[in-house]
Phi, psi and omega in degrees: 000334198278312172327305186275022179246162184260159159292299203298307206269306165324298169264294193286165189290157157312310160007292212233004140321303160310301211289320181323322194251359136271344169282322154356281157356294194274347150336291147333306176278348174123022208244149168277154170202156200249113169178147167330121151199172181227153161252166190245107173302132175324338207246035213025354161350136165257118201249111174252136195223148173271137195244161119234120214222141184236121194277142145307129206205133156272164171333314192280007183055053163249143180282158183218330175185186181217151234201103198248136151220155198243151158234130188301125191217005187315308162310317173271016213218334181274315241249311174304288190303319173320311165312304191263038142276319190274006182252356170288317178266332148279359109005279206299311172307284141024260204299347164233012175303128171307336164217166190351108182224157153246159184217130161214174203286159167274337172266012174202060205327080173240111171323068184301348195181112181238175180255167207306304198305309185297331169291330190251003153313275219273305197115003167244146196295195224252298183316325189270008167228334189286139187082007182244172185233155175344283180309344170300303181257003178077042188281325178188173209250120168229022190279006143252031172223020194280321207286318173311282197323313186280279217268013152294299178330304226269354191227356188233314194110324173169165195229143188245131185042067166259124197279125184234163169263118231211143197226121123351160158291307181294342199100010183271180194277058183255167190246150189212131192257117194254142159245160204228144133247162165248148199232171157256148129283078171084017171099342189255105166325094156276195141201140189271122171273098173247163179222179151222145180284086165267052181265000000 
C-alpha cells in the first residue's frame, strides 16, 4: 500500500504539508535536514516523528530522491501536551484564585509569579515584585519560620498554616496565615505561598 502512495498527499498531515514542500526546496538544493512531522496512520491515528532527510544525487548532480529516517516520538509529544494542559489549568486557577498566592523558585526564593489577590493584599505590583524575593522586599517577618518554609517542601511536599506578620507597600501591619506547596515549573522546582489575612 505504501509503495503506491505520495507521502505529500497520503501521508503527512495538512497542517504540515506546506512546511514539507519547503523542504524539498532545501533538499533540492543539496542541504541535509532535521524536523518535526506527523502522519496520519491508516487506522486514523496521529503519528508524531522526529525526521532526518538527506537528498540523492546522480553522478551528473541531478537530483533523485531523498532518504528519510524517522523515529515515533508520539508518546512523548501526547505526554508534553498533557503536561502543558494541566499547567494551563493551573495558570488559570493561580491567576483567579480569591486567594493570595505567590509562586518563587526554591533555589534562590525569587518571586516568578502572583496573582491579582497578592497584589491587592500587599498592594504592590506584579512588576515590583516578580524577580525579586521576600527578604528583598521585607513582605514579612518570618525569620524563624524561613528555614521550616525552604526546606520542609522539599522532604513533605508542604507544610500547612503557619502565621507570619506581613507589611504592605504603604507600611501596614497584616497578620497572615501561610501554606507552602511544593510544584515544578518547567523541570524547575518551585513552592506556591498561599495566605489568608487574619489581621
Amino acid at each position: 500500500e505504501l509503495l503506491h502512495m505520495n507521502a505529500m498527499e497520503d501521508l503527512y498531515v495538512p497542517d504540515d504539508r506546506m512546511m514539507m514542500r519547503q523542504l524539498v526546496d532545501h533538499l533540492i538544493a543539496g542541504r541535509n535536514w532535521e524536523y518535526q512531522v506527523r502522519f496520519a496512520a491508516k487506522d486514523g491515528r496521529i503519528i508524531h516523528f522526529d525526521a532526518a532527510s538527506a537528498p540523492r544525487f546522480s553522478p551528473s548532480g541531478k537530483f533523485i530522491s531523498t532518504i528519510c529516517t524517522l523515529r515515533d516520538v508520539t508518546d512523548r509529544k501526547n505526554m508534553e501536551e498533557a503536561l502543558k494542559r494541566s499547567e494551563n489549568r493551573f495558570q488559570t486557577v493561580f491567576a483567579n484564585s480569591p486567594v493570595p498566592a505567590v509562586i518563587a523558585r526554591l533555589a534562590d526564593t525569587q518571586i516568578v509569579d502572583v496573582n491579582e489577590a497578592f497584589v491587592k493584599l500587599l498592594g504592590y505590583t506584579p512588576e515590583a515584585l516578580i524577580g525579586h524575593t521576600a527578604v528583598e522586599l521585607n513582605l514579612w517577618d518570618a525569620t524563624e519560620n524561613r528555614p521550616e518554609m525552604i526546606n520542609s517542601p522539599l522532604e513533605k511536599g508542604s507544610i500547612r498554616t503557619f502565621e507570619v506578620q506581613g507589611y504592605t507597600q504603604s507600611g501596614e501591619t497584616r497578620q497572615l496565615l501561610q501554606s507552602v506547596e511544593l510544584i515544578d515549573l518547567g523541570d524547575e522546582p518551585c513552592v506556591v505561598l498561599m495566605m489568608y489575612d487574619i489581621t
